[in-house]
Short mmCIF file of C-alpha atoms and ligand atoms in Angstrom, two decimals:
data_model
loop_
_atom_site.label_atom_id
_atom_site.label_comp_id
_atom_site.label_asym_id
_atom_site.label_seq_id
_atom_site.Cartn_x
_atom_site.Cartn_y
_atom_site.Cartn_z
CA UNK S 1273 -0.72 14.58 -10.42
CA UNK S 1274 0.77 10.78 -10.03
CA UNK S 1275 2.40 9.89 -13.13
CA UNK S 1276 1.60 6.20 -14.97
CA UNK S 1277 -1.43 4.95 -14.48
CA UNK S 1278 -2.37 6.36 -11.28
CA UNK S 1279 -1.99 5.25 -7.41
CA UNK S 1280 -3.97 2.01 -6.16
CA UNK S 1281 -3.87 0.69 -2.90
CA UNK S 1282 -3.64 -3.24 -2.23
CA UNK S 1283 -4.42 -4.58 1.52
CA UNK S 1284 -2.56 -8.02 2.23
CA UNK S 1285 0.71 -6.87 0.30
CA UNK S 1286 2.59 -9.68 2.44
CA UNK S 1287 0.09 -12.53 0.95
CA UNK S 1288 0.37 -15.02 -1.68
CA UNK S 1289 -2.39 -12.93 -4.13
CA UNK S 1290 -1.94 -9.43 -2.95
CA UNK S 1291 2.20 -9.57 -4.11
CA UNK S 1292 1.39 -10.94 -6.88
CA UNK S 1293 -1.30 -8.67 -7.96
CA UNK S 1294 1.57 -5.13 -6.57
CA UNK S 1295 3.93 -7.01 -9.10
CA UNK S 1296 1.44 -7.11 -12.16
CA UNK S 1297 0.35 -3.23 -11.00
CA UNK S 1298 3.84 -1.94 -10.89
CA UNK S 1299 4.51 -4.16 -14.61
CA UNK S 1300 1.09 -2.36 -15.90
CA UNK S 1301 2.22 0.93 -14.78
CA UNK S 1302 0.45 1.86 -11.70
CA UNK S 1303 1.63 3.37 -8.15
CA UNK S 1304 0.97 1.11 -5.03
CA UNK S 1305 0.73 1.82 -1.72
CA UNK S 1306 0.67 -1.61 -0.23
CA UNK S 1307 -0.84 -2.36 3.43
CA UNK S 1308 0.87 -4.69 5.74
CA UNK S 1309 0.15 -6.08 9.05
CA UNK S 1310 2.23 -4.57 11.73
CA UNK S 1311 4.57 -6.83 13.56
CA UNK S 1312 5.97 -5.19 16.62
CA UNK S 1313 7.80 -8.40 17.83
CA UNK S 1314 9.24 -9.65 14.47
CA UNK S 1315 10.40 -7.01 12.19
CA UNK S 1316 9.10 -8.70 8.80
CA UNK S 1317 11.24 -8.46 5.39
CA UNK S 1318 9.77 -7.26 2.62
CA UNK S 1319 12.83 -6.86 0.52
CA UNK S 1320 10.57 -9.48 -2.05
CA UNK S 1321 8.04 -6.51 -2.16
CA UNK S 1322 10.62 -3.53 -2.04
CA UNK S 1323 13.17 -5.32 -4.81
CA UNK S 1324 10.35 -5.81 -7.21
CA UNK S 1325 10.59 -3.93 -10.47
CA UNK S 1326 9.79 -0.45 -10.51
CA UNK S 1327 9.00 -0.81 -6.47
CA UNK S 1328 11.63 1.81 -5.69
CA UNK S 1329 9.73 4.67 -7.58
CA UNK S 1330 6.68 3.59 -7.17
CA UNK S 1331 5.82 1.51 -4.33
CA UNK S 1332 4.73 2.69 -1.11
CA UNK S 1333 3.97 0.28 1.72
CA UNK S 1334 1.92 1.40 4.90
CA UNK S 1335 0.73 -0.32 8.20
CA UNK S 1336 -2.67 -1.36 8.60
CA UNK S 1337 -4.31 -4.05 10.70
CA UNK S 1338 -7.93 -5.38 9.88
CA UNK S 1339 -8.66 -5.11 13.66
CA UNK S 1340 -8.09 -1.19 13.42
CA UNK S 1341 -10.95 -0.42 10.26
CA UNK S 1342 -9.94 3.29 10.61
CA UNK S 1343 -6.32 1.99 10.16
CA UNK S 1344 -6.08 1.95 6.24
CA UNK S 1345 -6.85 5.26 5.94
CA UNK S 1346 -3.71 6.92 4.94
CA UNK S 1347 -3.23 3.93 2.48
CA UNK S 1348 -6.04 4.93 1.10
CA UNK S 1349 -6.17 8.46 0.43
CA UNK S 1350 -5.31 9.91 -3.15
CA UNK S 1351 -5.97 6.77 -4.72
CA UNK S 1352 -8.01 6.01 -7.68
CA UNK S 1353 -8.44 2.37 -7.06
CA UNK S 1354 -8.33 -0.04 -4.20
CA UNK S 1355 -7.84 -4.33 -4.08
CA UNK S 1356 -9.22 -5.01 -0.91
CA UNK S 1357 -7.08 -8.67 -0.54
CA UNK S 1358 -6.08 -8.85 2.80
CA UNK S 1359 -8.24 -11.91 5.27
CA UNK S 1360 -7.09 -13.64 8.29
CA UNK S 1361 -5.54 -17.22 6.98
CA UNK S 1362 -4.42 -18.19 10.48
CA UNK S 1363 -7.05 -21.18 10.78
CA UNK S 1364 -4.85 -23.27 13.26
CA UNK S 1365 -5.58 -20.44 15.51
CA UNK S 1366 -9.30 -21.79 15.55
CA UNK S 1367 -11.02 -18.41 16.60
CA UNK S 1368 -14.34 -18.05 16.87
CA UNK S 1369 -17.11 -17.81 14.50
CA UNK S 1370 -18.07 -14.47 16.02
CA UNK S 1371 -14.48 -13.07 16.32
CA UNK S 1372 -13.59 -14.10 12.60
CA UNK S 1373 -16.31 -12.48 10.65
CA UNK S 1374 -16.40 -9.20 12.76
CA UNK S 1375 -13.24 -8.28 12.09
CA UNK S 1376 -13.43 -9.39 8.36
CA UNK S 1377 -16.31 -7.41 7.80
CA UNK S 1378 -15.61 -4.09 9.80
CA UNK S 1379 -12.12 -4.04 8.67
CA UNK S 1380 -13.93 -4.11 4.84
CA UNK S 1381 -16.51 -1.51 5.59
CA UNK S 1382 -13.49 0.55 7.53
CA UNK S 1383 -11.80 0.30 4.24
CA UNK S 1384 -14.97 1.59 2.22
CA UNK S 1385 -15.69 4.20 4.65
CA UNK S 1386 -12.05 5.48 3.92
CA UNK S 1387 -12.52 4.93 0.13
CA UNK S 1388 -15.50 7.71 0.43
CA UNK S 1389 -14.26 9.98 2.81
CA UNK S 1390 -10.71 10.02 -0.11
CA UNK S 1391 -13.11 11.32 -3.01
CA UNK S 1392 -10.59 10.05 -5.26
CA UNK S 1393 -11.41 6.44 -5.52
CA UNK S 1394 -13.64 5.35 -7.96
CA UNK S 1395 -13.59 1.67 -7.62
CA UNK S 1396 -13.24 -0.97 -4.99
CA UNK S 1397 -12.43 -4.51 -5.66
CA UNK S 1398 -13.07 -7.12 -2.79
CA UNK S 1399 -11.72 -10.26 -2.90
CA UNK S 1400 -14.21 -12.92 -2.16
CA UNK S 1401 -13.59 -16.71 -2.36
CA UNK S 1402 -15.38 -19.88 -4.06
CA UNK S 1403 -16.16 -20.35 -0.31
CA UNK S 1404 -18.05 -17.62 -0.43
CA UNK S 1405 -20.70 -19.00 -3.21
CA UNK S 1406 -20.30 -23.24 -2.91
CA UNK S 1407 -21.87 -24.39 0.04
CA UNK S 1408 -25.52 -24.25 0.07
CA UNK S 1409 -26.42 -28.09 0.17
CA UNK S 1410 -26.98 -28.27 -3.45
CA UNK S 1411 -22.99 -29.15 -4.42
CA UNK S 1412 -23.89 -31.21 -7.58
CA UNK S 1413 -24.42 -27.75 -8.96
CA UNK S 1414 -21.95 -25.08 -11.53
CA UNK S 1415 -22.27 -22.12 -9.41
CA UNK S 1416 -22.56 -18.40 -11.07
CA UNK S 1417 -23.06 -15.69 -9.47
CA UNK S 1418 -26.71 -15.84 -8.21
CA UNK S 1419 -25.03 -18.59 -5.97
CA UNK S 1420 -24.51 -17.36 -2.01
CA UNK S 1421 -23.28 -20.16 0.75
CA UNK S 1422 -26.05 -20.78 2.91
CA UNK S 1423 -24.67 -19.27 6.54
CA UNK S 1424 -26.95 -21.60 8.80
CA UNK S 1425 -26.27 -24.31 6.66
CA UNK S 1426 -21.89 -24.12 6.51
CA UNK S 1427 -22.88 -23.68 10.73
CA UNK S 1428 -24.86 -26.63 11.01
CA UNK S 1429 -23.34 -29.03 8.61
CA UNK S 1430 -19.78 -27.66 9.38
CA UNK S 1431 -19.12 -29.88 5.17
CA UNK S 1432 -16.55 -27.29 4.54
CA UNK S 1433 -13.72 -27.56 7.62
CA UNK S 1434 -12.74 -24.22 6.96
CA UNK S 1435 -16.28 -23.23 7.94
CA UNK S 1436 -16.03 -19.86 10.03
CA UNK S 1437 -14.01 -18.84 7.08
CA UNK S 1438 -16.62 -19.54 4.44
CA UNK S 1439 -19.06 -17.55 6.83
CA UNK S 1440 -16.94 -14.64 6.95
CA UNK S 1441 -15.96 -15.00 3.35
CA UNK S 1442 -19.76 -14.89 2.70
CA UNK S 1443 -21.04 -11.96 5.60
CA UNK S 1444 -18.27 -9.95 4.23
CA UNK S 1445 -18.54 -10.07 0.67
CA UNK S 1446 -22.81 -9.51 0.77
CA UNK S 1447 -21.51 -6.07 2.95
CA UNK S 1448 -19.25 -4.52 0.84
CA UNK S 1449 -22.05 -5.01 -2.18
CA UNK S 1450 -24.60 -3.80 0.12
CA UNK S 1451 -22.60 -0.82 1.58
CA UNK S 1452 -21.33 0.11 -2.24
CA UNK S 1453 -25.16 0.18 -3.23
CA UNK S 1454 -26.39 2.51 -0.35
CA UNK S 1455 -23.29 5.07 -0.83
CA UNK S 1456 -23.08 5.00 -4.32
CA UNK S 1457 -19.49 3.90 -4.41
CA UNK S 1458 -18.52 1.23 -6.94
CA UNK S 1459 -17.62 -1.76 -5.72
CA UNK S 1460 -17.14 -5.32 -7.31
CA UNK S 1461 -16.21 -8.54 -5.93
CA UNK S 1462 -13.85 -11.48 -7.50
CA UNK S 1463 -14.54 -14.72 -6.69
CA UNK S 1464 -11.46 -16.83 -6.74
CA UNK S 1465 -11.70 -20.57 -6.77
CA UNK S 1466 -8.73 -22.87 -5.20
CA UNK S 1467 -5.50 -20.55 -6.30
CA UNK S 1468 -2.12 -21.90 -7.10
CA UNK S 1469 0.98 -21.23 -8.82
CA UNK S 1470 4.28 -19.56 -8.43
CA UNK S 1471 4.75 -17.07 -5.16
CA UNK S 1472 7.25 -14.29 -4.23
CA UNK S 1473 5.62 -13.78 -0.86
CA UNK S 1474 8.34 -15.61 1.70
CA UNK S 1475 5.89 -18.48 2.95
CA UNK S 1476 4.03 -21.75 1.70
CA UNK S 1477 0.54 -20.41 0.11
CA UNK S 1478 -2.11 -22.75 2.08
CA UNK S 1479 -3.53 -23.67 -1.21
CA UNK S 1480 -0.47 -24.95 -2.78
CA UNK S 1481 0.85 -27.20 -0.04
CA UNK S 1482 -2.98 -28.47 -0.54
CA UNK S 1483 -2.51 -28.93 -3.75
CA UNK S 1484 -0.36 -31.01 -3.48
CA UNK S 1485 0.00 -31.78 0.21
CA UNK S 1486 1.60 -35.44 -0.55
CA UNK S 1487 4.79 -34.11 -1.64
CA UNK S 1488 5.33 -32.03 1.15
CA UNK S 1489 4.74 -35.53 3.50
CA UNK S 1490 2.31 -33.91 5.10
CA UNK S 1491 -1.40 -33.72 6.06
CA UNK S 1492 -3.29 -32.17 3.56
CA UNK S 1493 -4.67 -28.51 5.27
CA UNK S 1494 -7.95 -28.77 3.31
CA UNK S 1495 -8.60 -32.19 1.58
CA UNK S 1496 -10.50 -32.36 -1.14
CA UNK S 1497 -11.46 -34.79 -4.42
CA UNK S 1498 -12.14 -32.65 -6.64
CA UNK S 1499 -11.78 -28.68 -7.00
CA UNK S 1500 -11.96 -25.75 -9.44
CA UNK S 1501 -8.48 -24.05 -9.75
CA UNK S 1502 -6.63 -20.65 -11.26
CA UNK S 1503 -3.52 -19.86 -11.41
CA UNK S 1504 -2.42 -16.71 -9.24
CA UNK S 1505 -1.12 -14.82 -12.23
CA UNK S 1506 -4.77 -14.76 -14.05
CA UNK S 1507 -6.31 -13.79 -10.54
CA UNK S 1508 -3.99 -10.92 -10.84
CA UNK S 1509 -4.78 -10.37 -13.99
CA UNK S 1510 -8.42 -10.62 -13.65
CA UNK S 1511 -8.67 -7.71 -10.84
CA UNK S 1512 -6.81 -5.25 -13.31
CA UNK S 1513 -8.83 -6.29 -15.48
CA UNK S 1514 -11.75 -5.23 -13.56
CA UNK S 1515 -10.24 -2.00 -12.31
CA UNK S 1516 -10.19 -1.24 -15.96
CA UNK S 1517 -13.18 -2.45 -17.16
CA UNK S 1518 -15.78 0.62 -17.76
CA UNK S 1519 -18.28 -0.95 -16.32
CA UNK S 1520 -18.64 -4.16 -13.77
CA UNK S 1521 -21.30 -4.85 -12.22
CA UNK S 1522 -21.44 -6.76 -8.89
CA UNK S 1523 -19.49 -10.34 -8.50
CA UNK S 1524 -17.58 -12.23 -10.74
CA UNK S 1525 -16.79 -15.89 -10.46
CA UNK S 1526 -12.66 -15.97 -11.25
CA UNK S 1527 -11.92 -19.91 -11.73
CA UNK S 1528 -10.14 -22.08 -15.06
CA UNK S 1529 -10.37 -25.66 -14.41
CA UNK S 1530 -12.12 -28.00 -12.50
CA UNK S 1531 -9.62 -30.43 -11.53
CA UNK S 1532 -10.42 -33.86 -10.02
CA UNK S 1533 -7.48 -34.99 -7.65
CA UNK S 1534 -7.36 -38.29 -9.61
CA UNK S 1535 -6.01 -35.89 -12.36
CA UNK S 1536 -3.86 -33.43 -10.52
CA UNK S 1537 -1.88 -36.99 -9.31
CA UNK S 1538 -1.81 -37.85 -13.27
CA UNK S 1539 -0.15 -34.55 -13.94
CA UNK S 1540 2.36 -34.69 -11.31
CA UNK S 1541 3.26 -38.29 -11.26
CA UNK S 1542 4.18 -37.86 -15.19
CA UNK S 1543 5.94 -34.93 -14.68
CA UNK S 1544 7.59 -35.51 -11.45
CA UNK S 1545 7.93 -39.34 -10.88
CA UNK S 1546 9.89 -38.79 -7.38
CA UNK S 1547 6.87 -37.56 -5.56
CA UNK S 1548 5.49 -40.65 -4.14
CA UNK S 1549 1.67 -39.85 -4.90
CA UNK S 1550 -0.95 -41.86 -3.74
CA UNK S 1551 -2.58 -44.59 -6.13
CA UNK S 1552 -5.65 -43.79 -7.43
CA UNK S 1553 -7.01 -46.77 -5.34
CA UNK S 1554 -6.14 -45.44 -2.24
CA UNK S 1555 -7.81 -42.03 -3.17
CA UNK S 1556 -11.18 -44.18 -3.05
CA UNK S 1557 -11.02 -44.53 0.76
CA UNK S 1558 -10.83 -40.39 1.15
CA UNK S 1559 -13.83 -39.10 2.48
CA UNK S 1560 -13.04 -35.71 1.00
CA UNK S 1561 -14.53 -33.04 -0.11
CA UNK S 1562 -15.66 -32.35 -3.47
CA UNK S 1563 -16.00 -28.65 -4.02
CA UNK S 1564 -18.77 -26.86 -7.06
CA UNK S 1565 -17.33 -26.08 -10.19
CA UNK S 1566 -18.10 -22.77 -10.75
CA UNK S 1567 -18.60 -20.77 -13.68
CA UNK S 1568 -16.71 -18.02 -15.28
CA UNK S 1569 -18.96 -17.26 -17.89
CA UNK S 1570 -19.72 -13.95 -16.95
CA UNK S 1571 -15.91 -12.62 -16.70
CA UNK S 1572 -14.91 -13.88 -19.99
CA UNK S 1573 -18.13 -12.64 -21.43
CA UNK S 1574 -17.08 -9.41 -20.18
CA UNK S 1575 -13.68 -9.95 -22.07
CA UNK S 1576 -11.64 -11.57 -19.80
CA UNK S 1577 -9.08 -14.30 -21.50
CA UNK S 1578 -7.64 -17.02 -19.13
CA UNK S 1579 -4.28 -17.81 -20.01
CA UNK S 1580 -2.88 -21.08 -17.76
CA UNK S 1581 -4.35 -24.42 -17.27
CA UNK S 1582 -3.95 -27.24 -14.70
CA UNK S 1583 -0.50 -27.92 -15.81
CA UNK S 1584 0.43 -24.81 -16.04
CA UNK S 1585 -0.87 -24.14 -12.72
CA UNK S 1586 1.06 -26.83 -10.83
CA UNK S 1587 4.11 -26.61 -12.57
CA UNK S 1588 4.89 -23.31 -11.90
CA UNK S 1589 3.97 -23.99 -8.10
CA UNK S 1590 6.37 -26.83 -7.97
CA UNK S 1591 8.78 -25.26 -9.66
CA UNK S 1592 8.72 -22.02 -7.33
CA UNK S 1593 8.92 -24.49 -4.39
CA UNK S 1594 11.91 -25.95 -5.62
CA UNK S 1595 13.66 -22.85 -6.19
CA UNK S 1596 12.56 -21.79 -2.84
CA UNK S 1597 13.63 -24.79 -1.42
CA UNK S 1598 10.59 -26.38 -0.24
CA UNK S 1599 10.62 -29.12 -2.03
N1 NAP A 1478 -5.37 -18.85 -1.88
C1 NAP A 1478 -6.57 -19.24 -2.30
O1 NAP A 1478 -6.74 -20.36 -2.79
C2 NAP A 1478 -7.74 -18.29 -2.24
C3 NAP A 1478 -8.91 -18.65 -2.91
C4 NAP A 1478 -10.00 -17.78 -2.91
C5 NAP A 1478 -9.92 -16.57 -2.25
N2 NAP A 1478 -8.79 -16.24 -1.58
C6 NAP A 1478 -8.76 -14.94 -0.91
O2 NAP A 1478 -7.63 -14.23 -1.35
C7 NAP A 1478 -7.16 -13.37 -0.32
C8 NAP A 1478 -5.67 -13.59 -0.11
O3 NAP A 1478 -5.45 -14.95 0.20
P1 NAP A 1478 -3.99 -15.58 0.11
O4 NAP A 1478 -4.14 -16.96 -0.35
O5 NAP A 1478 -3.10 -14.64 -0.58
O6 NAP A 1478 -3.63 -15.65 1.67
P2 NAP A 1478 -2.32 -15.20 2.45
O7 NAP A 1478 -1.12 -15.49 1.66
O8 NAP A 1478 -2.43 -15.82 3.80
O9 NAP A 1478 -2.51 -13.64 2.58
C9 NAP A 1478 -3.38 -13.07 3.52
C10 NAP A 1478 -2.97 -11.63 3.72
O10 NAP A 1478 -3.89 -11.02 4.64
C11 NAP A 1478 -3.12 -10.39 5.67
N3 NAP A 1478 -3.84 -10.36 6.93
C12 NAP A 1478 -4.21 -11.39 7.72
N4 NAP A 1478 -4.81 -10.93 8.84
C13 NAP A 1478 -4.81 -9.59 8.73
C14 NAP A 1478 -5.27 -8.55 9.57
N5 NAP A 1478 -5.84 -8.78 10.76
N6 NAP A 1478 -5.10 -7.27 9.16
C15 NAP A 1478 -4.51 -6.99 7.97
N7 NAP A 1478 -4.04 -7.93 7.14
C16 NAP A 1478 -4.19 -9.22 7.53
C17 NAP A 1478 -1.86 -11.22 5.79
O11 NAP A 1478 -0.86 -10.48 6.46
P3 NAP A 1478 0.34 -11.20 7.28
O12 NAP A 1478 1.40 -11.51 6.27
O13 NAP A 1478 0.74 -10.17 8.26
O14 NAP A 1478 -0.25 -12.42 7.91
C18 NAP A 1478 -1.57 -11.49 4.32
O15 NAP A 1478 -0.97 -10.38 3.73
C19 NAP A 1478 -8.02 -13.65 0.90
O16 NAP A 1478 -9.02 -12.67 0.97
C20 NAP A 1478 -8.62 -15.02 0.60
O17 NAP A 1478 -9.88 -15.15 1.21
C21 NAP A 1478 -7.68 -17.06 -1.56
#
């Protein structure tokens, strides 16, 4: 019998959300066993996972790959919980719509398929993304729940640049509620708007240098005007809070503010007046995008408290960069 809370398993234990989610697990008391993607050619360091509090006792990490489904099964097995986190962010790479959503969603329903045959887990928690519920033509809208991307829409109207993404953000989230319903195994999905705040995981979260992409000097990844946001620590906090809750029910939108980039500049050119950020003038001429806000209605109704705000948010990413030296 594991002592604590129990074992979980997290996939993605090298990413920007799935460390900081092991961190708050080991803090609440839990076992991990943490997935990571094998890399034969570059031996990676995980010392930021392995030095973490309480990791020596009770962290395990494992191998697993996304293109092997049947690979997280030992990850899997004896444990009561699982945060399925883990999703290709390589969009450079520029793969395929086909090629990105297959392995997205039969690495998911490999990891469900272990999750049954382990007859210890009672509850699976996917990771979705805003991308996942925003882009249906109708982006004037708050989004809850009962709002899916439109697939043949993202394709055609390719609004969103990360579109193959939002497809496989969308395919793969509508199978794991799907398979959960027809094999009566629990599953729930958090839907995390545009995440930022402080990282331990060794590289530059995509969404932070977007969030503030000007005082990197350079090109902003995504590009928007105007975006909900959370900070990482109350995604965290919001899938062990879901773990725990006796009973969710389906998705849950996960998102704090809804921050216009006119006041993200405000923010940081008060608080950090040698960033060179762009006038509000100049913003005018963007063509970006300008993401839903989406509601989180039903996960505070549920008794979920958000604790950070906008300032908050990018505070604590700046100052994390700085300490890390990327800024
Ligand atoms: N950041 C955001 O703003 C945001 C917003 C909404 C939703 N999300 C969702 O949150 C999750 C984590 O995102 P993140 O921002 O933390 O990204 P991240 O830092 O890039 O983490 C992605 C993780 O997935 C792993 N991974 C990639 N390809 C894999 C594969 N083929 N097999 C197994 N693991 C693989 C990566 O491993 P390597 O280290 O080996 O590459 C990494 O651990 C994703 O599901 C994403 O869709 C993120």
């Amino acid at each position: 019998m594991e002592e604590g809370k129990g074992r979980v398993c997290v996939t993605g234990g090298t990413g920007f959300i799935g460390s900081w989610i092991i961190k708050r697990l080991l803090q609440a008391g839990y076992s991990v066993n943490a997935t990571v993607r094998p890399h034969p050619e570059q031996k990676k360091d995980l010392s930021f996972l392995t030095n973490l509090p309480g990791a020596s006792q009770k962290l395990q990490i494992l191998n697993a790959d996304l293109n092997n489904a049947e690979s997280f099964k030992d990850a899997i097995e004896g444990c009561i919980g699982v945060f399925h986190v883990a999703s290709p962010m390589d969009f450079e790479k520029n793969e395929p719509e086909e090629i990105v959503t297959k392995r997205s969603v039969d690495g998911a329903l490999g990891i469900l398929k272990a999750c049954v045959a382990s007859k210890t887990v009672k509850r699976v928690i996917y990771t979705s993304s805003a991308s996942a519920n925003s882009f249906n033509g109708k982006e004037d809208e708050v989004k809850d729940e009962s709002s899916w991307s439109d697939v043949d829409y993202l394709r055609t109207s390719k609004t969103f640049g990360l579109w193959t993404y939002a497809i496989s953000k969308t395919l793969t989230e509508k199978a794991v509620l799907e398979f959960g319903e027809q094999n009566g195994l629990d599953v729930v999905t958090l839907i995390p708007t545009f995440v930022v705040g402080p990282f331990i995981c060794p590289n530059l979260p995509g969404s932070i240098l977007s969030s503030f992409y000007f005082a990197f000097g350079d090109k902003d990844p995504i590009g928007y005007l105007q975006t909900p946001m959370v900070h990482v620590d109350d995604v965290a906090r919001a899938q062990i809070f879901l773990l725990e809750h006796p009973n969710p029910k389906e998705r849950y939108n996960c998102s704090a503010c809804f921050a216009t980039l006119e006041k993200v500049l405000e923010v940081i050119s008060v608080k950090y007046p040698e960033f060179h950020v762009p006038t509000i003038d100049s913003l005018k001429e963007r063509n970006d995008l300008k993401f839903p806000d989406l509601s989180s209605k039903k996960l505070m109704d549920a008794g979920f408290e958000f604790k950070y705000g906008l300032e908050e948010m990018l505070t604590d990413a700046i100052a994390c960069c700085k300490e890390k030296g990327y800024l």
